[in-house]
Amino acid sequence: MAVSQVNLRYAMGVNMDQQDIILSAKDIEVKFDLRGQILTAIRGVSLDIYRGETLAIVGESGSGKSVFTKTFNGLLDANGRISEGELLYHGENLAQYKKEKQWLKIRGHEIAMIMQEPMTSLNPLKTIGEQIVEAIRIRDKKLSLQEAKKEALGYLKEVGIKDPERRYGQYPHEFSGGMRQRVVIAIAVACKPKILICDEPTTALDVTIQAQILKVLKEMKEKHSLTIIFITHDLGVVASVADRIAVMYAGDIIEIGMTEEIFFDPRHPYTWALLSSMPQLGIKGEDLFSIQGNPPNLFTEIKGDAFAPRNPHALKIDYQKRPPYFEVSATHKAKTWLLDPRAPKVEKPAGIARLRELKAN
Amino acid sequence: MIKYLAKRMGRSLITLFFIMTLVFILLRLMPIEGYFDNFDKLTEEQIQVGLEGMGLTDPMPVQLVHFFEDLLHGDLGVSRRYRSNVAVTEILASKIPISVQLGSMSILLSLLCGLPMGILMTKNKGKMFDKIGTLFIVFIQAVPAMVYFLFIQLYGTTLLNVPLLFDASNPICWILPVFSMSLGNTAYYGMWLRRYMVDESTKDYVKLAKAKGVSEGQIMVKHIFKNAFVPLIQYLPTSFLNTVIGSIYIESLYSVPGMGGLLVDVIKKNDNNMVQAIVLLYAIVGVIGLLLGDILMTAVDPRISLSKKGGGR
């Protein structure tokens, strides 16, 4: 009995720490209608998100990171749709949701979101207090304005805004970028969500502010037991926040694993290339590594491994058949034919090994 | 704020001073017929006596000083040819109220129709209502107003059985002029509100509001409408005052005894004092309209501060 349970968990790719799945995406495919053409932005992605974890989704611009997570709270643009797949959340299939009314139950109180641009994501004509209170009162309609205000002041304090009483009545333009992002976090937390999607929350901020915002997010996660989905293309940020990393390329998760596994034992050539292009790995006097070529055109159907044309190690089969997931460990899997037992041995780029040294220092 | 207003008022007064000086000087270049109601029958001497009596033979600067002195006493001179020897202020006082009433009602009607139209068009963007609304706007903007004004008069008067002569105490006489006058502004408000609302609805803060669970209807009302209204609100006082000043077409079509067309009349009749007074009125209305617009903007948009330099955005 015990053995079979372990096996089952192993087979489902469940983490060893007995975590339960809060959100499960199965073969999600997202299509956009663009000027009479159809663009397939997400090509059959499956992903389980565990309660209480911080999952980072990394990948270059246009790889579908944002689009994929927007399906979780129904915020796809009007010309986009989930054409296939299931999104299971608390026994409900969100992929079937059509009406705004259904999504209103999910947005905010279940799944909240922080966006990239703190400078523009607050309404310039409303005080930040009003904007937090608005979130609180959607969740808890019976709350009086006074009570909601009291609660809002608490959130402002939590995210590290000094003198909340005074700041409550101020407008967004009276805040700096970092402070605005704190307000946005306060709004998201005020919804009391189970899952918090952070869509590149630090990209628009400078490095010192980035670190502060990441710290606030970590504190919020602990305090409100959030599950965080962290979208970014900054691998430095990922290393400091994520438990698990999913690497996206051309609308698919091509490799997923625990943070250490992705950093120290990456298997997909795209992950290698991505890691090799980290400026931290650069050698003084030499050019930084960059990935040759361009991402594939998503208007046409992709045959084989989407990364093959840019992959110096590409095999013949990479151009013919799409690789399935090969399991590296119970928590680590990658979609590359290199993991097939019949594949030739290919050495990881030298730079990857230096990541360990970097970590050690 | 008060300091800013004081400064702004001061500047407005200077603007008005320059306008009036310019107009005054230009009008002195006009033929002197404009100062007599029976010029043809007068002899050379009588004219000379008349001009001296009115102080028109004095050097220009002296005349100008007299003009401004009188102006400060609320004396705009006397009409000569439009209505002989009646004080200009008296003529205006009899005409302004009716135009103000007409203008206010029509502006109110355009706001009541134009704003909901803009909102509904945004909500149904690309659908039937939006298309019908756009058709209406294009029609109003493209077809000369006179054309549909005439049609409205032609069919409206028989339909509603409106008496031929305008009677201010009879409500039925007001319907058609108010309606006709409101059409242009309705289209204007509808068009711009839709445009600004569509612009706003793609902004990041709308996405955040959605993400926190605000319904689309609430977002329309609480976020998008207010923000889209800011650029419109600046224009509001000017459009109100312009409408109040009167519409030449409408007032002549329905023989409304208001301000509309008065300027054209008095210019045709060379009544210099009347021209002066009406130009002054228009200038004041323009200046006040702009000032009110700016003040309204600061009231709705906290980013715009009139008193602080370099503040805001």
XYZ file of C-alpha atoms in Angstrom:
674
model
C 0.000 0.000 0.000
C 2.658 2.448 1.099
C 4.826 1.520 -1.832
C 2.113 2.006 -4.380
C 1.289 5.412 -2.957
C 4.867 6.525 -3.308
C 4.914 5.163 -6.826
C 1.739 6.967 -7.661
C 3.116 10.215 -6.382
C 6.298 9.591 -8.278
C 4.348 8.931 -11.438
C 2.385 12.129 -11.059
C 5.572 14.078 -10.585
C 4.559 15.181 -7.138
C 7.095 16.802 -4.933
C 8.497 14.636 -2.161
C 7.279 16.988 0.606
C 3.708 15.761 0.506
C 2.496 19.008 -1.040
C -0.952 19.172 -2.508
C -1.790 20.579 -5.890
C -3.624 23.873 -5.767
C -3.875 24.521 -9.486
C -3.405 22.075 -12.279
C -3.094 22.941 -15.951
C -3.472 20.084 -18.404
C -2.507 20.426 -22.062
C -3.456 24.067 -22.193
C -3.488 25.521 -25.661
C -4.125 29.236 -26.201
C -4.901 30.757 -29.551
C -5.181 34.361 -30.655
C -7.007 35.670 -33.687
C -4.788 38.306 -35.212
C -5.828 40.040 -38.413
C -7.383 36.925 -39.844
C -4.467 34.713 -38.811
C -4.364 32.366 -35.873
C -1.431 32.511 -33.494
C -0.878 29.610 -31.137
C 0.706 31.269 -28.131
C 0.597 28.320 -25.752
C 1.132 24.886 -27.244
C -0.164 22.260 -24.868
C 1.317 23.165 -21.495
C 0.781 20.996 -18.442
C 1.767 22.244 -15.031
C 0.895 21.432 -11.444
C 1.282 24.176 -8.904
C 1.666 23.141 -5.292
C 0.139 24.941 -2.352
C 2.628 27.215 -0.642
C 5.400 27.059 -3.202
C 7.029 29.813 -5.205
C 7.160 28.741 -8.795
C 9.150 30.848 -11.216
C 8.325 30.836 -14.888
C 11.276 32.023 -16.928
C 11.800 32.509 -20.620
C 12.485 35.212 -23.157
C 9.960 37.837 -24.225
C 7.162 36.315 -26.248
C 7.646 32.808 -24.889
C 4.133 32.897 -23.475
C 4.856 33.353 -19.759
C 2.307 36.098 -19.241
C -0.273 34.662 -21.601
C -0.145 31.306 -19.828
C -0.731 32.810 -16.382
C -3.426 35.134 -17.681
C -5.520 32.064 -18.396
C -5.613 31.430 -14.629
C -7.749 34.486 -13.911
C -9.421 35.008 -17.254
C -7.483 38.094 -18.261
C -6.589 37.050 -21.789
C -7.158 39.796 -24.322
C -10.502 39.643 -26.098
C -9.030 37.990 -29.212
C -7.451 35.178 -27.221
C -9.034 31.932 -26.012
C -8.175 28.644 -24.396
C -8.757 26.321 -27.319
C -7.904 23.117 -25.535
C -7.036 21.712 -22.141
C -8.179 21.868 -18.568
C -7.406 24.208 -15.713
C -8.406 22.596 -12.467
C -8.767 24.743 -9.408
C -10.662 23.415 -6.385
C -12.530 20.961 -8.565
C -13.599 23.619 -11.057
C -12.389 23.681 -14.629
C -11.470 27.317 -15.206
C -10.829 26.656 -18.882
C -14.595 26.320 -19.324
C -15.358 29.685 -17.775
C -17.042 31.964 -20.255
C -18.928 34.580 -18.276
C -17.467 37.462 -16.366
C -19.593 36.470 -13.389
C -17.738 33.181 -13.038
C -14.363 34.870 -13.164
C -15.353 37.434 -10.539
C -15.378 34.612 -8.014
C -11.792 33.725 -8.934
C -10.209 37.117 -9.503
C -8.815 38.756 -6.430
C -10.046 36.539 -3.650
C -8.695 33.316 -5.170
C -6.038 34.423 -7.620
C -4.590 37.935 -7.429
C -2.043 39.557 -9.657
C 0.788 42.059 -9.560
C 1.832 43.596 -12.812
C 5.029 44.821 -14.289
C 4.529 48.546 -14.454
C 4.028 50.095 -11.034
C 4.040 53.546 -12.622
C 0.852 52.897 -14.554
C -0.955 50.132 -12.734
C -2.642 52.425 -10.227
C -5.519 54.696 -11.120
C -3.986 58.198 -11.105
C -7.210 59.863 -10.007
C -7.931 57.812 -6.909
C -6.087 57.876 -3.619
C -4.167 54.730 -2.895
C -6.373 54.287 0.150
C -9.502 54.190 -2.029
C -7.856 51.632 -4.292
C -6.970 49.297 -1.445
C -10.364 49.713 0.190
C -12.003 48.873 -3.131
C -10.234 45.500 -3.107
C -11.139 44.835 0.525
C -14.798 45.649 0.042
C -15.162 43.425 -2.999
C -14.011 40.512 -0.899
C -15.983 41.501 2.166
C -19.080 43.423 1.156
C -20.450 43.872 4.641
C -17.430 45.768 5.868
C -18.009 49.425 6.705
C -15.765 52.053 5.211
C -14.161 52.676 8.588
C -13.329 49.018 9.135
C -12.037 48.656 5.592
C -9.861 51.703 6.073
C -8.417 50.264 9.230
C -7.615 47.072 7.423
C -6.073 48.956 4.499
C -3.790 50.876 6.861
C -2.628 47.524 8.206
C -1.701 46.313 4.717
C 0.143 49.523 3.944
C 2.194 49.040 7.068
C 2.870 45.406 6.200
C 4.356 46.250 2.823
C 6.658 48.754 4.457
C 5.045 52.103 3.759
C 5.932 54.520 6.486
C 3.377 56.895 7.920
C 0.418 54.977 6.437
C -2.164 57.368 7.900
C -0.834 60.199 5.767
C 0.001 58.061 2.743
C -3.515 56.593 2.719
C -4.981 59.823 1.390
C -2.312 60.464 -1.196
C -2.445 59.888 -4.931
C -0.187 57.538 -6.913
C 1.863 60.378 -8.382
C 3.059 61.230 -4.908
C 4.803 57.845 -4.681
C 8.047 56.623 -6.219
C 8.102 53.546 -8.451
C 9.195 51.222 -5.674
C 6.594 52.633 -3.294
C 3.882 52.230 -5.909
C 4.839 48.609 -6.373
C 4.481 48.191 -2.612
C 0.993 49.682 -2.886
C 0.172 47.279 -5.715
C 1.346 44.424 -3.513
C -0.808 45.752 -0.683
C -3.818 45.771 -3.027
C -3.122 42.206 -4.138
C -2.683 40.999 -0.574
C -5.811 42.873 0.505
C -7.792 40.571 -1.781
C -6.659 37.713 0.493
C -5.792 35.460 -2.439
C -4.625 31.879 -2.323
C -2.434 32.302 -5.382
C -0.506 35.438 -6.240
C 0.727 35.842 -9.790
C 3.660 38.242 -9.986
C 4.162 39.225 -13.621
C 7.683 40.627 -13.723
C 7.080 42.751 -10.641
C 10.644 44.033 -10.451
C 11.539 44.446 -14.110
C 10.748 48.153 -14.182
C 12.634 48.891 -10.975
C 16.294 49.492 -10.276
C 18.372 46.861 -8.537
C 18.262 48.106 -4.941
C 14.506 48.577 -5.117
C 14.185 45.127 -6.707
C 15.739 43.542 -3.657
C 13.366 45.423 -1.353
C 10.318 44.391 -3.336
C 11.432 40.753 -3.384
C 11.831 40.926 0.383
C 8.324 42.318 0.792
C 6.949 39.561 -1.439
C 8.698 36.913 0.642
C 7.310 38.390 3.842
C 3.813 38.512 2.390
C 4.100 34.928 1.284
C 4.987 33.776 4.797
C 2.453 35.943 6.533
C -0.515 35.169 4.291
C 0.548 31.650 3.256
C 0.434 32.496 -0.430
C 1.290 30.355 -3.392
C 3.356 32.531 -5.690
C 3.799 32.247 -9.423
C 6.685 34.455 -10.345
C 7.137 35.418 -13.980
C 10.475 36.874 -14.936
C 13.301 36.767 -17.409
C 15.839 37.765 -14.801
C 17.540 34.572 -13.654
C 19.283 36.402 -10.846
C 15.905 37.227 -9.331
C 14.723 33.659 -9.824
C 17.578 32.162 -7.867
C 16.700 34.216 -4.814
C 12.946 33.646 -4.754
C 11.907 30.412 -6.422
C 11.440 26.906 -5.041
C 10.814 25.561 -8.494
C 11.524 26.849 -11.972
C 9.632 26.259 -15.184
C 11.482 27.263 -18.354
C 9.253 28.345 -21.209
C 10.147 28.493 -24.848
C 7.790 29.186 -27.764
C 4.649 28.559 -25.738
C 5.749 25.398 -23.996
C 7.401 24.488 -20.707
C 10.514 22.723 -21.976
C 12.080 22.050 -18.608
C 10.859 22.146 -15.040
C 12.562 21.303 -11.799
C 13.613 22.452 -8.368
C 15.701 25.625 -8.425
C 18.974 23.775 -7.731
C 18.198 21.232 -10.415
C 17.652 23.876 -13.055
C 20.702 25.904 -12.084
C 23.175 23.093 -11.449
C 21.880 20.246 -13.570
C 20.008 21.748 -16.528
C 19.214 19.325 -19.321
C 17.540 21.204 -22.151
C 19.859 22.977 -24.590
C 17.652 26.065 -24.316
C 18.088 26.115 -20.543
C 21.832 25.791 -21.091
C 21.787 28.718 -23.482
C 19.610 30.769 -21.163
C 21.884 30.162 -18.182
C 25.017 30.746 -20.234
C 23.782 34.181 -21.189
C 23.627 35.329 -17.573
C 25.965 38.310 -17.279
C 27.245 36.888 -13.976
C 28.922 34.136 -15.999
C 30.690 36.541 -18.310
C 34.450 36.578 -18.361
C 36.155 39.950 -18.327
C 37.351 40.921 -21.791
C 35.140 38.409 -23.589
C 31.784 39.042 -25.196
C 28.766 37.859 -23.245
C 27.109 34.740 -24.551
C 23.985 35.243 -26.606
C 21.582 32.811 -28.229
C 21.787 32.917 -32.028
C 18.729 33.170 -34.209
C 15.154 34.127 -33.406
C 12.240 32.412 -31.682
C 9.984 30.509 -34.088
C 6.994 32.029 -35.814
C 3.942 31.010 -33.812
C 1.569 31.628 -36.714
C 2.772 28.408 -38.328
C 2.695 24.972 -36.810
C 5.949 24.004 -35.179
C 7.394 20.650 -36.093
C 9.673 18.823 -33.715
C 11.550 20.688 -31.003
C 10.837 24.419 -31.296
C 14.395 25.235 -30.236
C 16.064 22.968 -32.804
C 16.945 25.629 -35.414
C 18.879 27.616 -32.779
C 20.378 24.587 -31.104
C 23.986 23.751 -32.065
C 23.463 20.224 -30.681
C 20.231 19.584 -32.567
C 19.639 16.009 -33.655
C 17.850 14.905 -36.789
C 14.816 13.836 -34.807
C 14.572 17.332 -33.248
C 13.305 18.559 -36.624
C 10.792 15.759 -37.003
C 9.185 14.811 -33.746
C 8.263 16.845 -30.731
C 10.115 15.467 -27.699
C 8.043 14.249 -24.736
C 9.036 14.891 -21.133
C 11.963 12.790 -19.989
C 12.209 12.501 -16.244
C 15.537 13.342 -14.716
C 14.331 13.003 -11.137
C 10.979 12.904 -9.398
C 10.860 16.685 -9.529
C 12.846 17.370 -12.661
C 11.846 16.751 -16.258
C 12.773 18.167 -19.639
C 11.481 17.976 -23.183
C 14.580 17.159 -25.182
C 15.630 14.151 -27.234
C 19.077 14.409 -25.682
C 17.635 12.606 -22.671
C 16.585 9.661 -24.771
C 18.822 6.659 -24.034
C 19.635 6.372 -27.733
C 20.865 9.957 -27.999
C 24.571 10.745 -28.318
C 26.323 12.174 -25.274
C 26.458 15.958 -25.408
C 28.458 17.926 -22.882
C 26.913 20.910 -21.121
C 28.534 24.244 -21.943
C 31.498 25.029 -19.700
C 29.852 28.097 -18.250
C 27.149 26.065 -16.505
C 29.736 24.391 -14.308
C 30.889 27.790 -13.130
C 27.426 28.403 -11.659
C 28.335 26.059 -8.813
C 31.519 27.990 -8.157
C 29.556 31.220 -8.182
C 27.143 29.760 -5.685
C 29.983 28.538 -3.494
C 31.507 32.015 -3.332
C -4.529 78.293 -5.321
C -5.818 81.737 -4.403
C -2.511 83.256 -5.349
C -2.663 81.462 -8.661
C -6.205 82.649 -9.265
C -5.262 86.234 -8.471
C -2.384 86.035 -10.912
C -4.528 84.435 -13.527
C -7.253 87.069 -13.109
C -4.657 89.793 -13.436
C -3.398 88.276 -16.644
C -6.943 87.883 -17.931
C -7.586 91.578 -17.292
C -4.467 92.501 -19.233
C -5.624 90.290 -22.093
C -9.015 91.979 -22.083
C -7.367 95.399 -21.964
C -5.337 94.646 -25.064
C -8.297 93.235 -26.942
C -10.415 96.237 -26.138
C -7.698 98.735 -27.020
C -7.156 97.052 -30.346
C -10.843 96.865 -31.160
C -11.379 100.440 -30.061
C -8.578 101.736 -32.255
C -9.711 99.680 -35.240
C -13.258 100.929 -34.870
C -12.059 104.513 -34.945
C -10.895 103.810 -38.481
C -14.470 102.984 -39.495
C -16.588 105.558 -41.349
C -18.193 108.071 -39.022
C -21.665 107.173 -40.283
C -21.771 104.678 -37.479
C -22.289 107.369 -34.896
C -25.438 108.892 -36.382
C -28.776 107.325 -37.021
C -29.705 109.862 -39.727
C -26.313 110.597 -41.246
C -27.590 111.310 -44.775
C -29.804 114.174 -43.701
C -27.193 115.964 -41.629
C -25.126 118.932 -42.769
C -21.364 119.097 -42.437
C -21.605 121.355 -39.394
C -24.162 119.239 -37.639
C -21.887 116.248 -38.054
C -18.936 118.168 -36.690
C -20.952 119.309 -33.665
C -22.185 115.786 -33.129
C -18.691 114.312 -33.245
C -17.393 116.926 -30.832
C -20.306 116.224 -28.537
C -19.380 112.568 -28.440
C -15.744 113.425 -27.838
C -14.704 111.844 -31.121
C -12.564 114.763 -32.179
C -10.259 114.377 -29.222
C -6.862 112.723 -29.770
C -7.019 108.945 -29.752
C -5.331 108.356 -26.354
C -7.765 110.747 -24.685
C -10.709 108.901 -26.260
C -9.288 105.613 -25.086
C -8.944 106.860 -21.517
C -12.549 108.108 -21.606
C -13.698 104.753 -22.937
C -12.051 102.806 -20.159
C -13.279 105.281 -17.546
C -16.842 104.792 -18.738
C -16.327 101.066 -18.893
C -15.321 100.958 -15.240
C -18.577 102.738 -14.436
C -20.455 100.087 -16.335
C -21.251 102.457 -19.169
C -20.804 100.898 -22.591
C -22.102 103.876 -24.471
C -25.248 104.344 -26.482
C -26.450 102.504 -29.530
C -26.827 104.814 -32.499
C -28.097 102.862 -35.421
C -29.260 99.497 -34.101
C -31.686 101.196 -31.789
C -31.280 104.929 -31.672
C -30.019 106.378 -28.391
C -30.725 103.359 -26.243
C -27.975 102.394 -23.805
C -26.002 99.380 -25.016
C -26.243 97.730 -21.615
C -30.007 98.006 -21.770
C -30.193 96.264 -25.133
C -27.900 93.486 -23.973
C -29.771 93.072 -20.702
C -32.958 92.389 -22.605
C -31.338 89.824 -24.869
C -28.887 87.940 -22.691
C -31.367 86.189 -20.344
C -33.239 84.463 -23.122
C -30.017 83.240 -24.713
C -28.719 82.035 -21.358
C -31.896 80.037 -20.823
C -31.781 78.549 -24.285
C -28.085 77.745 -24.032
C -28.289 76.198 -20.562
C -31.147 73.939 -21.542
C -29.448 72.788 -24.705
C -26.133 72.098 -22.931
C -27.958 70.155 -20.268
C -29.714 68.116 -22.927
C -26.458 67.397 -24.775
C -24.800 66.240 -21.566
C -27.785 64.046 -20.716
C -27.680 62.444 -24.149
C -24.019 62.704 -25.124
C -22.429 61.194 -22.034
C -24.616 58.058 -21.877
C -24.131 57.736 -25.609
C -20.344 57.765 -25.203
C -20.483 55.246 -22.366
C -22.796 52.874 -24.222
C -20.697 53.138 -27.363
C -17.597 52.191 -25.401
C -19.394 49.284 -23.773
C -20.633 48.010 -27.126
C -17.497 48.875 -29.043
C -17.631 47.441 -32.538
C -21.214 46.326 -32.117
C -24.528 47.695 -33.368
C -24.953 50.559 -30.912
C -21.423 51.781 -31.533
C -22.010 51.765 -35.269
C -25.296 53.645 -35.020
C -23.685 56.163 -32.688
C -20.780 56.664 -35.061
C -23.200 57.153 -37.916
C -25.027 59.824 -35.920
C -21.779 61.581 -35.030
C -20.485 61.536 -38.589
C -23.823 62.821 -39.853
C -23.879 65.707 -37.392
C -20.277 66.617 -38.063
C -20.306 66.240 -41.809
C -23.665 67.664 -42.839
C -23.892 71.455 -42.533
C -25.978 72.216 -39.466
C -28.290 74.460 -41.470
C -29.554 71.457 -43.425
C -30.860 69.448 -40.484
C -31.863 72.572 -38.606
C -34.173 73.399 -41.508
C -35.561 69.887 -41.615
C -36.233 69.924 -37.904
C -37.993 73.241 -38.242
C -39.952 72.171 -41.301
C -41.339 68.964 -39.844
C -41.079 69.816 -36.173
C -43.218 72.913 -36.270
C -46.114 71.163 -37.971
C -45.715 68.061 -35.837
C -45.742 69.930 -32.547
C -47.993 72.671 -33.792
C -45.573 75.395 -32.805
C -46.793 78.985 -33.223
C -44.927 81.023 -35.810
C -43.760 83.670 -33.391
C -41.487 82.728 -30.534
C -43.187 83.112 -27.186
C -40.908 82.668 -24.199
C -43.779 81.816 -21.869
C -44.975 78.949 -24.063
C -42.929 75.791 -23.364
C -43.696 74.326 -26.752
C -41.747 77.117 -28.396
C -38.592 76.037 -26.577
C -38.530 72.383 -27.612
C -37.270 72.661 -31.175
C -34.611 75.338 -30.652
C -33.218 73.558 -27.581
C -33.222 70.216 -29.364
C -31.596 71.567 -32.522
C -28.982 73.415 -30.562
C -28.071 70.377 -28.485
C -27.354 68.103 -31.455
C -23.875 69.395 -32.197
C -22.693 69.182 -28.613
C -24.313 65.776 -28.117
C -22.280 64.403 -30.987
C -19.198 66.164 -29.696
C -19.464 64.828 -26.144
C -20.376 61.354 -27.345
C -17.485 61.179 -29.758
C -14.806 62.395 -27.385
C -16.067 60.525 -24.371
C -16.065 57.292 -26.360
C -12.607 57.987 -27.660
C -11.147 58.812 -24.245
C -12.926 55.905 -22.592
C -11.610 53.439 -25.153
C -8.150 54.874 -24.559
C -8.496 54.517 -20.809
C -9.875 51.000 -20.937
C -6.596 49.618 -22.282
C -4.549 51.133 -19.480
C -2.698 49.077 -16.894
C -4.712 50.294 -13.932
C -7.840 48.902 -15.553
C -6.135 45.518 -15.815
C -5.168 45.703 -12.149
C -8.723 46.636 -11.194
C -9.952 43.631 -13.165
C -7.366 41.401 -11.539
C -8.534 42.406 -8.093
C -12.054 41.373 -8.983
C -13.859 44.595 -9.868
C -16.680 43.885 -12.322
C -16.553 45.449 -15.756
C -19.578 47.611 -15.061
C -17.995 48.969 -11.907
C -14.718 49.582 -13.721
C -16.620 51.588 -16.348
C -18.319 53.747 -13.766
C -15.693 54.075 -11.066
C -12.488 54.102 -13.051
C -12.780 54.653 -16.772
C -15.580 57.223 -16.961
C -14.086 59.603 -14.457
C -10.628 59.413 -15.948
C -11.915 59.830 -19.483
C -13.977 62.823 -18.418
C -10.928 64.823 -17.329
C -9.862 65.978 -20.783
C -13.494 66.766 -21.659
C -14.154 68.772 -18.557
C -11.675 71.434 -19.540
C -13.673 72.215 -22.621
C -16.999 72.169 -20.828
C -17.185 75.790 -19.558
C -16.120 77.201 -22.906
C -18.694 75.172 -24.784
C -21.316 76.177 -22.254
C -20.543 79.859 -22.548
C -20.312 79.721 -26.321
C -23.704 78.110 -26.491
C -25.130 80.690 -24.130
C -23.774 83.514 -26.231
C -26.121 82.208 -28.806
C -26.491 80.510 -32.082
C -27.036 82.650 -35.110
C -28.905 79.943 -37.020
C -31.225 78.744 -34.334
C -32.265 82.119 -33.025
C -33.001 83.513 -36.446
C -34.801 80.310 -37.520
C -37.209 80.470 -34.618
C -37.110 84.262 -34.281
C -35.792 83.987 -30.750
C -35.034 87.499 -29.520
C -31.624 86.550 -28.071
C -27.983 87.363 -28.515
C -27.437 85.146 -31.521
C -26.603 87.039 -34.634
C -26.548 90.335 -32.809
C -22.880 90.905 -33.617
C -23.490 90.397 -37.315
C -26.453 92.756 -37.220
C -24.619 95.574 -35.524
C -21.557 95.234 -37.755
C -23.795 95.470 -40.797
C -25.368 98.570 -39.363
C -22.012 100.159 -38.494
C -23.089 100.603 -34.905
C -19.596 101.009 -33.461
C -20.557 101.226 -29.808
C -22.580 98.023 -30.014
C -19.741 96.217 -31.803
C -17.359 97.310 -29.088
C -19.642 96.074 -26.335
C -20.351 92.706 -27.913
C -16.698 92.042 -28.686
C -15.938 92.819 -25.062
C -18.615 90.350 -23.986
C -17.215 87.607 -26.230
C -13.702 88.239 -24.990
C -14.803 88.030 -21.375
C -16.684 84.807 -22.060
C -13.647 83.280 -23.753
C -11.294 84.214 -20.949
C -13.648 83.045 -18.215
C -14.317 79.801 -20.061
C -10.638 78.928 -20.207
C -10.128 79.873 -16.589
C -13.076 77.810 -15.393
C -11.912 74.884 -17.505
C -8.510 74.910 -15.857
C -10.016 75.198 -12.389
C -12.352 72.273 -13.074
C -9.408 70.194 -14.257
C -7.572 70.718 -10.999
C -10.714 69.754 -9.139
C -10.900 66.338 -10.798
C -7.246 65.522 -11.484
C -5.025 65.561 -8.412
C -1.904 65.456 -10.555
C -2.580 68.926 -11.885
C -1.651 71.567 -9.411
C -2.013 75.204 -10.329
C -0.160 76.635 -7.383
C 2.982 74.513 -7.241
C 5.646 74.900 -9.865
C 7.016 71.660 -11.227
C 4.540 69.718 -9.136
C 2.311 66.994 -10.416
C 3.149 64.663 -13.251
